[in-house]
Every structure is written in structure tokens, then in C-alpha cells.
């Protein structure tokens, strides 16, 4: 799998990149572009020779739109197989008339850029532009980022992974103890030397990071469809004229996330979960990690430890020991790329 660097400090090379990406031409408009993509068929976000990458596909779409090559700079570098709900990049565009070569026209409106680039991306099927904004020419998508949020999806249970979830989540066959994972999060959140969660090849100058949030919760598996019981409860609530909101009278337990219709076995009074043609759902968990920046593979290494805490392979004391060891060899196996999503990149954007 091709290796990409994370969005940590990279020294002189990155300073040179920053300077080279600052447009000094007043006729050029810099756009901040937010994109979403399914990472399965990408060999990471950064441009690589003879590989399909996020930046490569996006640069090609812009080239088709404006008729000249562009360079795109991402806020966050994602590995092969990693997805993005919102990654952000910047691009400089000089609008040249196609009818009168050499004539410079006023910059396109952001809405025009979004529609046009998505037009040229539509055949890709796994990437699209979700937002565009004009920014000053010294605004850098990577170095102006104040905060990044990643999500990691895990599903647990012995059932084979559903087709809808393949390459979109990590399937753990063992049951996961949510409370144990939450306790492990408390050990890891905050200001630490994260050398134990820093993959070899990381080029950050320092392993010190502040992890502002590390959280795990159970969520409905997707795609979610209501069972017979849930539909009946919803209908009952909506038909009750004195209720102000459509809320079930009986709260569903968190482990009832299932698309199986509740069939009662008359012999023992238990739910019959073996109804033909109906799949029993897995339990689904989401880990949220939020910080200004992350080390190379830090989130996936953190999730690997949290999973082991959930299965009982590690105790909270073991997690603290791994953190204190300050060597990646002490950590649990890294979580696979397929469950990782870049969720949001936060900026203090200038007023439009």
C-alpha cells in the first residue's frame, strides 16, 4: 500500500511548498474546496505516478473545466482506502477566455466552480465537491486548519459483513464492551507523547500532540430500516392526539438496532431471529478523534488499542502502559484503513 504522510509539521520542505503555493498574481483567484470521497479505489489523496489518487482526479477535473493545468493542495493527507466526509484543499485559478486566448476574465463564482467540477467528476462515481469558497491568496488549506476530526466505524458480531458495509467499516467478530472502550479513551485523551501511536515513517518533528477528544459510542448500523415493532410504536405515538411529538412510548434499547421484524416463538416466548431471508444486524460503534493535527497512522493505532480494550485483551492499565512505553512496538495491531473517515477540517474563515 502506498505510504502517505500525515498533516503534521514537515520542516523546510513544507515551508517551501507553502511559499510556492502562494499566488502573487492578482488576477488569480484562490478557492477553498471541500470534497467527499469513498477511498476504496484511491491510492491515497496525494498525487502519485501511475496511481489513481484524490488530488490527481480532482486536478484533472479542474483542468477540463478551465482548460489549463492546476496544482491542488490538501489540508489532510489520507491513505489508500481511507474515506472523507469532508477533506479540504485549495487551488489557484486564472480565468482565461476560451474564445479570446490571452483575455483574462473575472473569476468564476464559487457555485459555478462547484457545479462545473462536479460535472467532470460525475463519471468517477466516488468523489464530489461539496463546497467552494473564495479565500485570500495567502490562505493555505493545510496550515490554516485549526482542527481536524476523524471518525472510525467498527461493527461487531459473528454474522458475515453485509455487502453494504464492505470496505466501509472494520468488522470485529467478537463482542465489544463499550464501557471498557470508553474508559480506555479517558487514558489517551489530552496532551501526551504519542510515540506509541506513531507509525514508522512519520516525519513529524515531535510526537507530542494534544488529543482534544477521543470518544466512542454505539450508533444504528447502516443502512437503517425500522422493524415492525418500531413502525407500530411510531404509528401509535402519532395517532395519540395529546402528544406534542412523535416519540415512542417505550424507549428502544441501544442493542435493538436491527432490521429484523420481531417474531415471537410461541414455544418459549423469545424473539425468533432466524426468520428466513432477514439478516440480523451487527452492533455498530463510532470512535471520534479530534485534534489540531495527528501523527502518521495515529488514529488507526488508537482504534486498534480501543478495540483490544473492548474485547478484553487489554485492561485500562495496559492502555496506560502502552502510552507510557513511547514505542509503537508496544501498541496493538493497527486498525484497517477501510473504517476511517476524515469528518471535518475546521477553519477561522475570513468574511466573504
JSON list of C-alpha atoms in Angstrom, two decimals, residues 63-236:
[
{"chain": "A", "resi": 63, "resn": "UNK", "atom": "CA", "xyz": [-8.14, 21.05, -16.00]},
{"chain": "A", "resi": 64, "resn": "UNK", "atom": "CA", "xyz": [-11.16, 20.08, -18.06]},
{"chain": "A", "resi": 65, "resn": "UNK", "atom": "CA", "xyz": [-13.15, 22.93, -16.54]},
{"chain": "A", "resi": 66, "resn": "UNK", "atom": "CA", "xyz": [-10.70, 25.82, -17.01]},
{"chain": "A", "resi": 67, "resn": "UNK", "atom": "CA", "xyz": [-8.61, 24.47, -19.87]},
{"chain": "A", "resi": 68, "resn": "UNK", "atom": "CA", "xyz": [-5.24, 24.64, -18.12]},
{"chain": "A", "resi": 69, "resn": "UNK", "atom": "CA", "xyz": [-3.39, 22.56, -15.51]},
{"chain": "A", "resi": 70, "resn": "UNK", "atom": "CA", "xyz": [-3.69, 23.42, -11.81]},
{"chain": "A", "resi": 71, "resn": "UNK", "atom": "CA", "xyz": [-1.99, 22.34, -8.59]},
{"chain": "A", "resi": 72, "resn": "UNK", "atom": "CA", "xyz": [-4.14, 21.26, -5.66]},
{"chain": "A", "resi": 73, "resn": "UNK", "atom": "CA", "xyz": [-3.01, 21.29, -2.02]},
{"chain": "A", "resi": 74, "resn": "UNK", "atom": "CA", "xyz": [-4.92, 19.18, 0.52]},
{"chain": "A", "resi": 75, "resn": "UNK", "atom": "CA", "xyz": [-5.45, 20.06, 4.16]},
{"chain": "A", "resi": 76, "resn": "UNK", "atom": "CA", "xyz": [-5.14, 16.43, 5.21]},
{"chain": "A", "resi": 77, "resn": "UNK", "atom": "CA", "xyz": [-3.40, 13.51, 3.57]},
{"chain": "A", "resi": 78, "resn": "UNK", "atom": "CA", "xyz": [-5.36, 10.28, 3.66]},
{"chain": "A", "resi": 79, "resn": "UNK", "atom": "CA", "xyz": [-4.03, 6.81, 2.94]},
{"chain": "A", "resi": 80, "resn": "UNK", "atom": "CA", "xyz": [-5.33, 4.30, 0.43]},
{"chain": "A", "resi": 81, "resn": "UNK", "atom": "CA", "xyz": [-8.76, 3.04, 1.49]},
{"chain": "A", "resi": 82, "resn": "UNK", "atom": "CA", "xyz": [-9.48, 5.94, 3.87]},
{"chain": "A", "resi": 83, "resn": "UNK", "atom": "CA", "xyz": [-12.69, 7.88, 3.19]},
{"chain": "A", "resi": 84, "resn": "UNK", "atom": "CA", "xyz": [-13.59, 11.54, 3.64]},
{"chain": "A", "resi": 85, "resn": "UNK", "atom": "CA", "xyz": [-16.87, 13.16, 4.59]},
{"chain": "A", "resi": 86, "resn": "UNK", "atom": "CA", "xyz": [-15.11, 16.48, 4.13]},
{"chain": "A", "resi": 87, "resn": "UNK", "atom": "CA", "xyz": [-11.49, 16.96, 3.15]},
{"chain": "A", "resi": 88, "resn": "UNK", "atom": "CA", "xyz": [-10.44, 20.47, 2.15]},
{"chain": "A", "resi": 89, "resn": "UNK", "atom": "CA", "xyz": [-7.97, 21.72, -0.42]},
{"chain": "A", "resi": 90, "resn": "UNK", "atom": "CA", "xyz": [-7.09, 24.95, -2.15]},
{"chain": "A", "resi": 91, "resn": "UNK", "atom": "CA", "xyz": [-6.49, 25.70, -5.80]},
{"chain": "A", "resi": 92, "resn": "UNK", "atom": "CA", "xyz": [-5.47, 28.80, -7.76]},
{"chain": "A", "resi": 93, "resn": "UNK", "atom": "CA", "xyz": [-7.42, 29.57, -10.92]},
{"chain": "A", "resi": 94, "resn": "UNK", "atom": "CA", "xyz": [-6.83, 32.24, -13.52]},
{"chain": "A", "resi": 95, "resn": "UNK", "atom": "CA", "xyz": [-9.88, 32.51, -15.75]},
{"chain": "A", "resi": 96, "resn": "UNK", "atom": "CA", "xyz": [-8.74, 32.85, -19.35]},
{"chain": "A", "resi": 97, "resn": "UNK", "atom": "CA", "xyz": [-11.23, 33.34, -22.16]},
{"chain": "A", "resi": 98, "resn": "UNK", "atom": "CA", "xyz": [-11.55, 30.25, -24.36]},
{"chain": "A", "resi": 99, "resn": "UNK", "atom": "CA", "xyz": [-12.89, 32.37, -27.24]},
{"chain": "A", "resi": 100, "resn": "UNK", "atom": "CA", "xyz": [-10.18, 35.02, -26.99]},
{"chain": "A", "resi": 101, "resn": "UNK", "atom": "CA", "xyz": [-6.97, 33.36, -25.77]},
{"chain": "A", "resi": 102, "resn": "UNK", "atom": "CA", "xyz": [-4.98, 35.66, -23.54]},
{"chain": "A", "resi": 103, "resn": "UNK", "atom": "CA", "xyz": [-8.00, 37.66, -22.33]},
{"chain": "A", "resi": 104, "resn": "UNK", "atom": "CA", "xyz": [-8.39, 37.44, -18.56]},
{"chain": "A", "resi": 105, "resn": "UNK", "atom": "CA", "xyz": [-11.97, 37.31, -17.28]},
{"chain": "A", "resi": 106, "resn": "UNK", "atom": "CA", "xyz": [-13.40, 37.94, -13.81]},
{"chain": "A", "resi": 107, "resn": "UNK", "atom": "CA", "xyz": [-13.16, 34.88, -11.50]},
{"chain": "A", "resi": 108, "resn": "UNK", "atom": "CA", "xyz": [-15.94, 32.32, -11.50]},
{"chain": "A", "resi": 109, "resn": "UNK", "atom": "CA", "xyz": [-18.42, 32.41, -8.63]},
{"chain": "A", "resi": 110, "resn": "UNK", "atom": "CA", "xyz": [-17.88, 29.54, -6.15]},
{"chain": "A", "resi": 111, "resn": "UNK", "atom": "CA", "xyz": [-21.25, 27.99, -7.04]},
{"chain": "A", "resi": 112, "resn": "UNK", "atom": "CA", "xyz": [-20.19, 27.85, -10.70]},
{"chain": "A", "resi": 113, "resn": "UNK", "atom": "CA", "xyz": [-16.91, 26.15, -9.76]},
{"chain": "A", "resi": 114, "resn": "UNK", "atom": "CA", "xyz": [-18.75, 23.55, -7.70]},
{"chain": "A", "resi": 115, "resn": "UNK", "atom": "CA", "xyz": [-21.25, 22.68, -10.43]},
{"chain": "A", "resi": 116, "resn": "UNK", "atom": "CA", "xyz": [-18.66, 22.60, -13.19]},
{"chain": "A", "resi": 117, "resn": "UNK", "atom": "CA", "xyz": [-16.11, 20.45, -11.37]},
{"chain": "A", "resi": 118, "resn": "UNK", "atom": "CA", "xyz": [-18.82, 18.03, -10.24]},
{"chain": "A", "resi": 119, "resn": "UNK", "atom": "CA", "xyz": [-19.91, 17.76, -13.86]},
{"chain": "A", "resi": 120, "resn": "UNK", "atom": "CA", "xyz": [-16.46, 16.50, -14.80]},
{"chain": "A", "resi": 121, "resn": "UNK", "atom": "CA", "xyz": [-16.35, 14.22, -11.74]},
{"chain": "A", "resi": 122, "resn": "UNK", "atom": "CA", "xyz": [-19.74, 12.58, -12.29]},
{"chain": "A", "resi": 123, "resn": "UNK", "atom": "CA", "xyz": [-18.34, 9.55, -14.11]},
{"chain": "A", "resi": 124, "resn": "UNK", "atom": "CA", "xyz": [-15.88, 8.84, -11.29]},
{"chain": "A", "resi": 125, "resn": "UNK", "atom": "CA", "xyz": [-18.70, 7.76, -9.01]},
{"chain": "A", "resi": 126, "resn": "UNK", "atom": "CA", "xyz": [-16.80, 8.06, -5.72]},
{"chain": "A", "resi": 127, "resn": "UNK", "atom": "CA", "xyz": [-15.80, 11.70, -5.33]},
{"chain": "A", "resi": 128, "resn": "UNK", "atom": "CA", "xyz": [-17.60, 15.05, -5.42]},
{"chain": "A", "resi": 129, "resn": "UNK", "atom": "CA", "xyz": [-17.20, 18.68, -4.41]},
{"chain": "A", "resi": 130, "resn": "UNK", "atom": "CA", "xyz": [-19.48, 19.67, -1.54]},
{"chain": "A", "resi": 131, "resn": "UNK", "atom": "CA", "xyz": [-18.50, 23.31, -1.00]},
{"chain": "A", "resi": 132, "resn": "UNK", "atom": "CA", "xyz": [-16.38, 26.08, -2.55]},
{"chain": "A", "resi": 133, "resn": "UNK", "atom": "CA", "xyz": [-15.35, 29.46, -1.19]},
{"chain": "A", "resi": 134, "resn": "UNK", "atom": "CA", "xyz": [-13.11, 32.29, -2.37]},
{"chain": "A", "resi": 135, "resn": "UNK", "atom": "CA", "xyz": [-10.21, 32.96, 0.02]},
{"chain": "A", "resi": 136, "resn": "UNK", "atom": "CA", "xyz": [-7.22, 35.34, 0.03]},
{"chain": "A", "resi": 137, "resn": "UNK", "atom": "CA", "xyz": [-4.18, 34.23, -1.96]},
{"chain": "A", "resi": 138, "resn": "UNK", "atom": "CA", "xyz": [-2.17, 33.52, 1.19]},
{"chain": "A", "resi": 139, "resn": "UNK", "atom": "CA", "xyz": [-4.81, 31.23, 2.70]},
{"chain": "A", "resi": 140, "resn": "UNK", "atom": "CA", "xyz": [-3.35, 27.70, 2.87]},
{"chain": "A", "resi": 141, "resn": "UNK", "atom": "CA", "xyz": [-5.74, 24.77, 3.29]},
{"chain": "A", "resi": 142, "resn": "UNK", "atom": "CA", "xyz": [-3.27, 22.80, 5.38]},
{"chain": "A", "resi": 143, "resn": "UNK", "atom": "CA", "xyz": [-1.58, 25.40, 7.57]},
{"chain": "A", "resi": 144, "resn": "UNK", "atom": "CA", "xyz": [-4.68, 27.47, 8.28]},
{"chain": "A", "resi": 145, "resn": "UNK", "atom": "CA", "xyz": [-6.57, 24.42, 9.60]},
{"chain": "A", "resi": 146, "resn": "UNK", "atom": "CA", "xyz": [-7.38, 24.82, 13.29]},
{"chain": "A", "resi": 147, "resn": "UNK", "atom": "CA", "xyz": [-8.78, 21.39, 13.98]},
{"chain": "A", "resi": 148, "resn": "UNK", "atom": "CA", "xyz": [-9.39, 18.02, 12.32]},
{"chain": "A", "resi": 149, "resn": "UNK", "atom": "CA", "xyz": [-11.99, 15.45, 13.25]},
{"chain": "A", "resi": 150, "resn": "UNK", "atom": "CA", "xyz": [-11.79, 11.79, 12.27]},
{"chain": "A", "resi": 151, "resn": "UNK", "atom": "CA", "xyz": [-14.43, 9.10, 12.69]},
{"chain": "A", "resi": 152, "resn": "UNK", "atom": "CA", "xyz": [-13.78, 5.38, 12.78]},
{"chain": "A", "resi": 153, "resn": "UNK", "atom": "CA", "xyz": [-16.58, 2.83, 12.29]},
{"chain": "A", "resi": 154, "resn": "UNK", "atom": "CA", "xyz": [-16.50, -0.66, 13.77]},
{"chain": "A", "resi": 155, "resn": "UNK", "atom": "CA", "xyz": [-19.19, -3.35, 13.65]},
{"chain": "A", "resi": 156, "resn": "UNK", "atom": "CA", "xyz": [-19.18, -6.40, 15.90]},
{"chain": "A", "resi": 157, "resn": "UNK", "atom": "CA", "xyz": [-20.86, -9.76, 15.70]},
{"chain": "A", "resi": 158, "resn": "UNK", "atom": "CA", "xyz": [-20.32, -13.23, 14.23]},
{"chain": "A", "resi": 159, "resn": "UNK", "atom": "CA", "xyz": [-22.53, -12.65, 11.17]},
{"chain": "A", "resi": 160, "resn": "UNK", "atom": "CA", "xyz": [-20.64, -12.08, 7.90]},
{"chain": "A", "resi": 161, "resn": "UNK", "atom": "CA", "xyz": [-20.32, -8.43, 6.97]},
{"chain": "A", "resi": 162, "resn": "UNK", "atom": "CA", "xyz": [-23.21, -7.16, 4.88]},
{"chain": "A", "resi": 163, "resn": "UNK", "atom": "CA", "xyz": [-22.48, -6.20, 1.29]},
{"chain": "A", "resi": 164, "resn": "UNK", "atom": "CA", "xyz": [-23.49, -2.60, 2.07]},
{"chain": "A", "resi": 165, "resn": "UNK", "atom": "CA", "xyz": [-20.74, -2.28, 4.67]},
{"chain": "A", "resi": 166, "resn": "UNK", "atom": "CA", "xyz": [-17.81, -3.90, 2.84]},
{"chain": "A", "resi": 167, "resn": "UNK", "atom": "CA", "xyz": [-14.77, -1.63, 2.62]},
{"chain": "A", "resi": 168, "resn": "UNK", "atom": "CA", "xyz": [-16.65, 0.95, 4.73]},
{"chain": "A", "resi": 169, "resn": "UNK", "atom": "CA", "xyz": [-16.08, -0.40, 8.26]},
{"chain": "A", "resi": 170, "resn": "UNK", "atom": "CA", "xyz": [-13.94, -2.73, 10.39]},
{"chain": "A", "resi": 171, "resn": "UNK", "atom": "CA", "xyz": [-15.73, -6.00, 11.14]},
{"chain": "A", "resi": 172, "resn": "UNK", "atom": "CA", "xyz": [-14.80, -7.35, 14.57]},
{"chain": "A", "resi": 173, "resn": "UNK", "atom": "CA", "xyz": [-16.31, -10.78, 15.19]},
{"chain": "A", "resi": 174, "resn": "UNK", "atom": "CA", "xyz": [-16.03, -10.60, 18.99]},
{"chain": "A", "resi": 175, "resn": "UNK", "atom": "CA", "xyz": [-18.48, -8.65, 21.15]},
{"chain": "A", "resi": 176, "resn": "UNK", "atom": "CA", "xyz": [-17.18, -5.25, 22.23]},
{"chain": "A", "resi": 177, "resn": "UNK", "atom": "CA", "xyz": [-17.52, -3.83, 25.73]},
{"chain": "A", "resi": 178, "resn": "UNK", "atom": "CA", "xyz": [-18.49, -0.19, 25.22]},
{"chain": "A", "resi": 179, "resn": "UNK", "atom": "CA", "xyz": [-17.74, 0.83, 28.81]},
{"chain": "A", "resi": 180, "resn": "UNK", "atom": "CA", "xyz": [-14.22, -0.65, 28.62]},
{"chain": "A", "resi": 181, "resn": "UNK", "atom": "CA", "xyz": [-13.51, 1.26, 25.41]},
{"chain": "A", "resi": 182, "resn": "UNK", "atom": "CA", "xyz": [-14.81, 4.48, 26.95]},
{"chain": "A", "resi": 183, "resn": "UNK", "atom": "CA", "xyz": [-12.54, 4.01, 29.98]},
{"chain": "A", "resi": 184, "resn": "UNK", "atom": "CA", "xyz": [-9.57, 3.48, 27.65]},
{"chain": "A", "resi": 185, "resn": "UNK", "atom": "CA", "xyz": [-10.42, 6.76, 25.91]},
{"chain": "A", "resi": 186, "resn": "UNK", "atom": "CA", "xyz": [-10.00, 8.61, 29.21]},
{"chain": "A", "resi": 187, "resn": "UNK", "atom": "CA", "xyz": [-6.40, 7.39, 29.44]},
{"chain": "A", "resi": 188, "resn": "UNK", "atom": "CA", "xyz": [-5.49, 8.53, 25.93]},
{"chain": "A", "resi": 189, "resn": "UNK", "atom": "CA", "xyz": [-7.24, 11.89, 25.62]},
{"chain": "A", "resi": 190, "resn": "UNK", "atom": "CA", "xyz": [-5.24, 15.05, 26.34]},
{"chain": "A", "resi": 191, "resn": "UNK", "atom": "CA", "xyz": [-1.63, 16.21, 26.00]},
{"chain": "A", "resi": 192, "resn": "UNK", "atom": "CA", "xyz": [0.80, 13.28, 25.62]},
{"chain": "A", "resi": 193, "resn": "UNK", "atom": "CA", "xyz": [3.88, 11.93, 23.95]},
{"chain": "A", "resi": 194, "resn": "UNK", "atom": "CA", "xyz": [2.16, 9.68, 21.41]},
{"chain": "A", "resi": 195, "resn": "UNK", "atom": "CA", "xyz": [5.28, 7.83, 20.25]},
{"chain": "A", "resi": 196, "resn": "UNK", "atom": "CA", "xyz": [3.43, 4.53, 20.85]},
{"chain": "A", "resi": 197, "resn": "UNK", "atom": "CA", "xyz": [0.82, 5.67, 18.34]},
{"chain": "A", "resi": 198, "resn": "UNK", "atom": "CA", "xyz": [3.20, 6.92, 15.66]},
{"chain": "A", "resi": 199, "resn": "UNK", "atom": "CA", "xyz": [3.92, 4.62, 12.74]},
{"chain": "A", "resi": 200, "resn": "UNK", "atom": "CA", "xyz": [7.42, 4.23, 11.37]},
{"chain": "A", "resi": 201, "resn": "UNK", "atom": "CA", "xyz": [7.92, 6.64, 8.52]},
{"chain": "A", "resi": 202, "resn": "UNK", "atom": "CA", "xyz": [6.27, 9.53, 10.34]},
{"chain": "A", "resi": 203, "resn": "UNK", "atom": "CA", "xyz": [8.21, 12.70, 9.56]},
{"chain": "A", "resi": 204, "resn": "UNK", "atom": "CA", "xyz": [6.74, 14.92, 12.26]},
{"chain": "A", "resi": 205, "resn": "UNK", "atom": "CA", "xyz": [9.39, 16.73, 14.27]},
{"chain": "A", "resi": 206, "resn": "UNK", "atom": "CA", "xyz": [7.74, 15.86, 17.58]},
{"chain": "A", "resi": 207, "resn": "UNK", "atom": "CA", "xyz": [5.47, 13.06, 18.86]},
{"chain": "A", "resi": 208, "resn": "UNK", "atom": "CA", "xyz": [3.82, 15.45, 21.32]},
{"chain": "A", "resi": 209, "resn": "UNK", "atom": "CA", "xyz": [0.18, 16.07, 20.49]},
{"chain": "A", "resi": 210, "resn": "UNK", "atom": "CA", "xyz": [-2.95, 17.27, 22.25]},
{"chain": "A", "resi": 211, "resn": "UNK", "atom": "CA", "xyz": [-5.85, 14.94, 21.59]},
{"chain": "A", "resi": 212, "resn": "UNK", "atom": "CA", "xyz": [-8.81, 17.23, 22.31]},
{"chain": "A", "resi": 213, "resn": "UNK", "atom": "CA", "xyz": [-11.42, 14.49, 22.02]},
{"chain": "A", "resi": 214, "resn": "UNK", "atom": "CA", "xyz": [-11.40, 10.69, 21.94]},
{"chain": "A", "resi": 215, "resn": "UNK", "atom": "CA", "xyz": [-14.89, 9.28, 22.22]},
{"chain": "A", "resi": 216, "resn": "UNK", "atom": "CA", "xyz": [-16.69, 6.05, 21.38]},
{"chain": "A", "resi": 217, "resn": "UNK", "atom": "CA", "xyz": [-20.43, 5.43, 21.22]},
{"chain": "A", "resi": 218, "resn": "UNK", "atom": "CA", "xyz": [-22.87, 2.93, 19.77]},
{"chain": "A", "resi": 219, "resn": "UNK", "atom": "CA", "xyz": [-24.94, 4.02, 16.79]},
{"chain": "A", "resi": 220, "resn": "UNK", "atom": "CA", "xyz": [-27.50, 2.38, 14.49]},
{"chain": "A", "resi": 221, "resn": "UNK", "atom": "CA", "xyz": [-25.98, 0.20, 11.82]},
{"chain": "A", "resi": 222, "resn": "UNK", "atom": "CA", "xyz": [-26.44, 1.50, 8.28]},
{"chain": "A", "resi": 223, "resn": "UNK", "atom": "CA", "xyz": [-28.43, 1.45, 6.13]},
{"chain": "A", "resi": 224, "resn": "UNK", "atom": "CA", "xyz": [-31.10, 1.58, 8.83]},
{"chain": "A", "resi": 225, "resn": "UNK", "atom": "CA", "xyz": [-34.70, 0.48, 8.24]},
{"chain": "A", "resi": 226, "resn": "UNK", "atom": "CA", "xyz": [-37.34, 0.32, 11.00]},
{"chain": "A", "resi": 227, "resn": "UNK", "atom": "CA", "xyz": [-38.63, -3.05, 12.19]},
{"chain": "A", "resi": 228, "resn": "UNK", "atom": "CA", "xyz": [-42.32, -3.93, 12.51]},
{"chain": "A", "resi": 229, "resn": "UNK", "atom": "CA", "xyz": [-42.25, -3.13, 16.23]},
{"chain": "A", "resi": 230, "resn": "UNK", "atom": "CA", "xyz": [-40.67, 0.29, 15.64]},
{"chain": "A", "resi": 231, "resn": "UNK", "atom": "CA", "xyz": [-43.17, 1.15, 12.93]},
{"chain": "A", "resi": 232, "resn": "UNK", "atom": "CA", "xyz": [-46.07, 0.15, 15.17]},
{"chain": "A", "resi": 233, "resn": "UNK", "atom": "CA", "xyz": [-44.69, 2.24, 18.03]},
{"chain": "A", "resi": 234, "resn": "UNK", "atom": "CA", "xyz": [-44.29, 5.22, 15.70]},
{"chain": "A", "resi": 235, "resn": "UNK", "atom": "CA", "xyz": [-47.86, 4.87, 14.41]},
{"chain": "A", "resi": 236, "resn": "UNK", "atom": "CA", "xyz": [-49.20, 4.53, 17.94]}
]
